[in-house]
Structure formats: structure tokens, C-alpha cells
PDB file of C-alpha atoms in Angstrom:
ATOM      1  CA  MET A 989     122.764  66.506 137.454  1.00 63.00           C
ATOM      2  CA  THR A 990     121.419  69.868 138.601  1.00 68.00           C
ATOM      3  CA  ALA A 991     119.723  72.399 136.329  1.00 61.00           C
ATOM      4  CA  GLY A 992     122.751  74.705 136.642  1.00 63.00           C
ATOM      5  CA  ALA A 993     125.113  71.933 135.595  1.00 65.00           C
ATOM      6  CA  VAL A 994     122.940  71.098 132.575  1.00 61.00           C
ATOM      7  CA  THR A 995     122.937  74.767 131.558  1.00 70.00           C
ATOM      8  CA  THR A 996     126.711  74.923 131.912  1.00 84.00           C
ATOM      9  CA  VAL A 997     127.184  71.801 129.796  1.00 89.00           C
ATOM     10  CA  ALA A 998     124.773  73.162 127.184  1.00 87.00           C
ATOM     11  CA  VAL A 999     126.644  76.477 127.064  1.00 86.00           C
ATOM     12  CA  TRP A1000     130.006  74.703 126.648  1.00 89.00           C
ATOM     13  CA  VAL A1001     128.628  72.518 123.865  1.00 93.00           C
ATOM     14  CA  GLY A1002     127.108  75.609 122.257  1.00 92.00           C
ATOM     15  CA  VAL A1003     130.426  77.459 122.442  1.00 92.00           C
ATOM     16  CA  ALA A1004     132.220  74.542 120.779  1.00 94.00           C
ATOM     17  CA  LEU A1005     129.652  74.144 118.001  1.00 96.00           C
ATOM     18  CA  ILE A1006     129.022  77.823 117.319  1.00 96.00           C
ATOM     19  CA  GLY A1007     132.730  78.629 117.571  1.00 95.00           C
ATOM     20  CA  GLY A1008     133.418  75.905 115.029  1.00 96.00           C
ATOM     21  CA  ILE A1009     130.899  77.435 112.655  1.00 97.00           C
ATOM     22  CA  GLY A1010     132.483  80.870 113.114  1.00 97.00           C
ATOM     23  CA  SER A1011     135.980  79.599 112.349  1.00 96.00           C
ATOM     24  CA  VAL A1012     134.833  77.735 109.230  1.00 97.00           C
ATOM     25  CA  LEU A1013     132.970  80.818 108.023  1.00 97.00           C
ATOM     26  CA  ARG A1014     136.105  82.909 108.615  1.00 97.00           C
ATOM     27  CA  PHE A1015     138.081  80.543 106.410  1.00 96.00           C
ATOM     28  CA  VAL A1016     135.427  80.633 103.654  1.00 97.00           C
ATOM     29  CA  VAL A1017     135.093  84.435 103.644  1.00 97.00           C
ATOM     30  CA  ASP A1018     138.854  85.019 103.796  1.00 95.00           C
ATOM     31  CA  ARG A1019     139.513  82.664 100.883  1.00 94.00           C
ATOM     32  CA  ALA A1020     136.642  84.037  98.785  1.00 96.00           C
ATOM     33  CA  VAL A1021     137.894  87.608  99.164  1.00 96.00           C
ATOM     34  CA  ALA A1022     141.557  86.674  98.695  1.00 90.00           C
ATOM     35  CA  ARG A1023     140.752  84.840  95.440  1.00 91.00           C
ATOM     36  CA  ARG A1024     139.005  87.898  94.019  1.00 93.00           C
ATOM     37  CA  VAL A1025     141.635  90.418  95.146  1.00 89.00           C
ATOM     38  CA  ALA A1026     145.097  88.941  94.645  1.00 75.00           C
ATOM     39  CA  ARG A1027     147.359  91.604  96.160  1.00 83.00           C
ATOM     40  CA  SER A1028     149.907  91.821  98.939  1.00 87.00           C
ATOM     41  CA  PHE A1029     147.379  93.623 101.171  1.00 94.00           C
ATOM     42  CA  PRO A1030     145.421  91.045 103.258  1.00 95.00           C
ATOM     43  CA  PHE A1031     141.918  92.009 102.097  1.00 96.00           C
ATOM     44  CA  GLY A1032     140.430  88.675 103.219  1.00 96.00           C
ATOM     45  CA  THR A1033     141.404  89.200 106.842  1.00 96.00           C
ATOM     46  CA  LEU A1034     140.287  92.819 106.631  1.00 97.00           C
ATOM     47  CA  ALA A1035     136.843  91.776 105.354  1.00 97.00           C
ATOM     48  CA  VAL A1036     136.469  89.192 108.100  1.00 98.00           C
ATOM     49  CA  ASN A1037     137.552  91.506 110.915  1.00 98.00           C
ATOM     50  CA  VAL A1038     135.509  94.507 109.785  1.00 98.00           C
ATOM     51  CA  SER A1039     132.355  92.440 109.274  1.00 98.00           C
ATOM     52  CA  GLY A1040     132.988  90.793 112.648  1.00 98.00           C
ATOM     53  CA  ALA A1041     133.360  94.200 114.315  1.00 98.00           C
ATOM     54  CA  ALA A1042     130.043  95.299 112.795  1.00 98.00           C
ATOM     55  CA  LEU A1043     128.353  92.119 114.008  1.00 97.00           C
ATOM     56  CA  LEU A1044     129.816  92.430 117.502  1.00 96.00           C
ATOM     57  CA  GLY A1045     128.739  96.064 117.679  1.00 97.00           C
ATOM     58  CA  PHE A1046     125.263  94.988 116.606  1.00 97.00           C
ATOM     59  CA  LEU A1047     125.120  92.234 119.223  1.00 96.00           C
ATOM     60  CA  GLY A1048     126.385  94.626 121.887  1.00 93.00           C
ATOM     61  CA  GLY A1049     123.584  97.034 121.056  1.00 94.00           C
ATOM     62  CA  LEU A1050     120.916  94.347 121.517  1.00 94.00           C
ATOM     63  CA  ALA A1051     121.364  93.877 125.290  1.00 85.00           C
ATOM     64  CA  LEU A1052     121.414  90.080 125.055  1.00 91.00           C
ATOM     65  CA  SER A1053     121.293  87.744 128.028  1.00 90.00           C
ATOM     66  CA  LYS A1054     124.617  86.597 129.465  1.00 87.00           C
ATOM     67  CA  GLU A1055     124.379  83.180 127.776  1.00 86.00           C
ATOM     68  CA  ALA A1056     123.247  84.565 124.415  1.00 90.00           C
ATOM     69  CA  GLY A1057     126.025  87.160 124.510  1.00 88.00           C
ATOM     70  CA  LEU A1058     128.562  84.439 125.272  1.00 87.00           C
ATOM     71  CA  LEU A1059     127.357  82.231 122.441  1.00 91.00           C
ATOM     72  CA  ALA A1060     126.912  84.934 119.812  1.00 94.00           C
ATOM     73  CA  GLY A1061     129.701  87.322 120.792  1.00 93.00           C
ATOM     74  CA  THR A1062     132.448  85.194 122.244  1.00 91.00           C
ATOM     75  CA  ALA A1063     131.844  81.861 120.524  1.00 94.00           C
ATOM     76  CA  PHE A1064     130.746  82.922 117.048  1.00 96.00           C
ATOM     77  CA  VAL A1065     132.299  86.364 116.532  1.00 96.00           C
ATOM     78  CA  GLY A1066     135.387  85.488 118.556  1.00 95.00           C
ATOM     79  CA  ALA A1067     136.034  82.452 116.371  1.00 96.00           C
ATOM     80  CA  TYR A1068     135.066  84.315 113.193  1.00 97.00           C
ATOM     81  CA  THR A1069     137.398  87.282 113.661  1.00 97.00           C
ATOM     82  CA  THR A1070     141.135  86.900 113.864  1.00 93.00           C
ATOM     83  CA  PHE A1071     143.514  89.219 115.659  1.00 95.00           C
ATOM     84  CA  SER A1072     146.390  86.752 115.446  1.00 94.00           C
ATOM     85  CA  THR A1073     146.193  86.364 111.658  1.00 95.00           C
ATOM     86  CA  TRP A1074     145.961  90.144 111.285  1.00 96.00           C
ATOM     87  CA  MET A1075     149.140  90.608 113.324  1.00 97.00           C
ATOM     88  CA  LEU A1076     150.990  87.756 111.601  1.00 97.00           C
ATOM     89  CA  GLU A1077     150.156  89.168 108.168  1.00 96.00           C
ATOM     90  CA  THR A1078     151.287  92.622 109.292  1.00 97.00           C
ATOM     91  CA  GLN A1079     154.536  91.224 110.659  1.00 97.00           C
ATOM     92  CA  ARG A1080     155.174  89.308 107.424  1.00 96.00           C
ATOM     93  CA  LEU A1081     154.576  92.448 105.377  1.00 97.00           C
ATOM     94  CA  GLY A1082     157.198  94.150 107.528  1.00 97.00           C
ATOM     95  CA  GLU A1083     159.636  91.289 106.983  1.00 97.00           C
ATOM     96  CA  GLU A1084     159.081  91.646 103.236  1.00 96.00           C
ATOM     97  CA  ARG A1085     159.912  95.348 103.565  1.00 97.00           C
ATOM     98  CA  GLN A1086     156.393  96.328 102.538  1.00 96.00           C
ATOM     99  CA  LEU A1087     156.277  98.829 105.372  1.00 97.00           C
ATOM    100  CA  ARG A1088     153.647 101.112 103.832  1.00 96.00           C
ATOM    101  CA  VAL A1089     151.326  98.172 103.257  1.00 96.00           C
ATOM    102  CA  ALA A1090     151.956  96.898 106.807  1.00 97.00           C
ATOM    103  CA  PHE A1091     151.239 100.320 108.280  1.00 97.00           C
ATOM    104  CA  ALA A1092     148.142 100.689 106.072  1.00 97.00           C
ATOM    105  CA  ASN A1093     146.934  97.288 107.284  1.00 97.00           C
ATOM    106  CA  ILE A1094     147.077  98.479 110.880  1.00 98.00           C
ATOM    107  CA  VAL A1095     145.519 101.890 110.299  1.00 98.00           C
ATOM    108  CA  VAL A1096     142.801 100.759 107.887  1.00 98.00           C
ATOM    109  CA  SER A1097     141.854  97.744 110.018  1.00 98.00           C
ATOM    110  CA  VAL A1098     141.532  99.789 113.205  1.00 98.00           C
ATOM    111  CA  ALA A1099     139.688 102.691 111.570  1.00 98.00           C
ATOM    112  CA  LEU A1100     137.229 100.524 109.648  1.00 98.00           C
ATOM    113  CA  GLY A1101     136.786  98.168 112.605  1.00 98.00           C
ATOM    114  CA  GLU A1102     135.910 101.039 114.939  1.00 98.00           C
ATOM    115  CA  ALA A1103     133.509 102.528 112.393  1.00 98.00           C
ATOM    116  CA  ALA A1104     131.894  99.139 111.752  1.00 98.00           C
ATOM    117  CA  ALA A1105     131.399  98.426 115.465  1.00 98.00           C
ATOM    118  CA  PHE A1106     129.878 101.880 115.959  1.00 98.00           C
ATOM    119  CA  LEU A1107     127.565 101.435 112.979  1.00 98.00           C
ATOM    120  CA  GLY A1108     126.522  97.952 114.104  1.00 97.00           C
ATOM    121  CA  GLN A1109     125.655  99.245 117.549  1.00 97.00           C
ATOM    122  CA  ARG A1110     123.637 102.155 116.141  1.00 97.00           C
ATOM    123  CA  ILE A1111     121.693  99.785 113.884  1.00 97.00           C
ATOM    124  CA  ALA A1112     120.892  97.493 116.825  1.00 96.00           C
ATOM    125  CA  GLU A1113     119.601 100.440 118.832  1.00 94.00           C
ATOM    126  CA  GLN A1114     116.874 100.887 116.206  1.00 92.00           C
ATOM    127  CA  PHE A1115     115.350  97.512 117.177  1.00 85.00           C
TER     128      PHE A1115
END
């Protein structure tokens, strides 16, 4: 096996392991927040996605190597954050005729996510 093939296998294994950790952490954080704030607004998903945006902004500001960026950004943060759950929860709020809450979920998530990514990047630039 060549050195390039070993690196590729190691990266794939890393993506699987680190992605698994990210998805488990997403579940833990979402449930912890949802238990504390029992409302129709999906605060657990919001907390996960905003913290993930901050972390991804931070990682983006660090100028990581291609492999480190793949493992930290794509594997961990990609598995940690959840666009699909955010959209499903928004769609369900719409089905339940909670249109203001659904609209607020979109606006608040995008605004806080953008701000968090910007802040994370600015913090990383200080290193």
C-alpha cells in the first residue's frame, strides 16, 4: 500500500470516527437544551446550529491543512450541525399552523448563525 493510500484510508477512518462523535454530541446537546426549554420553538436545534456555525467560523479562520479542515469542518461540524432537522422542524411548525414560530425559526437561525460564524472567524484571527 502506498503512502497516499494509507493517508486516504486514515482520513476516511477519521471522518467516520469524528463524524460519529459529532452526531452523538449533537444529540446530547439538543436533548439537554430541549429538556430545559420545553416550548414549541426548537431551541435544541438552534443551539446546536449556532454553536456549530461559531465553531466552523473559528476553524475557517485558522487556515488549517486540507486534511485537518476535512476532519474538523466536514466530519465533526458537518455531523454536529443539522440543516435537515432545522428544515423538518420548521415544516412541522407550519403544518401545525404555528407560522410565526416557523418564520422566527428561519430568521433567528440564519441571523444568529451568520453572527456566530463571523464571531468565530474573528476570534480565530487573533491566534
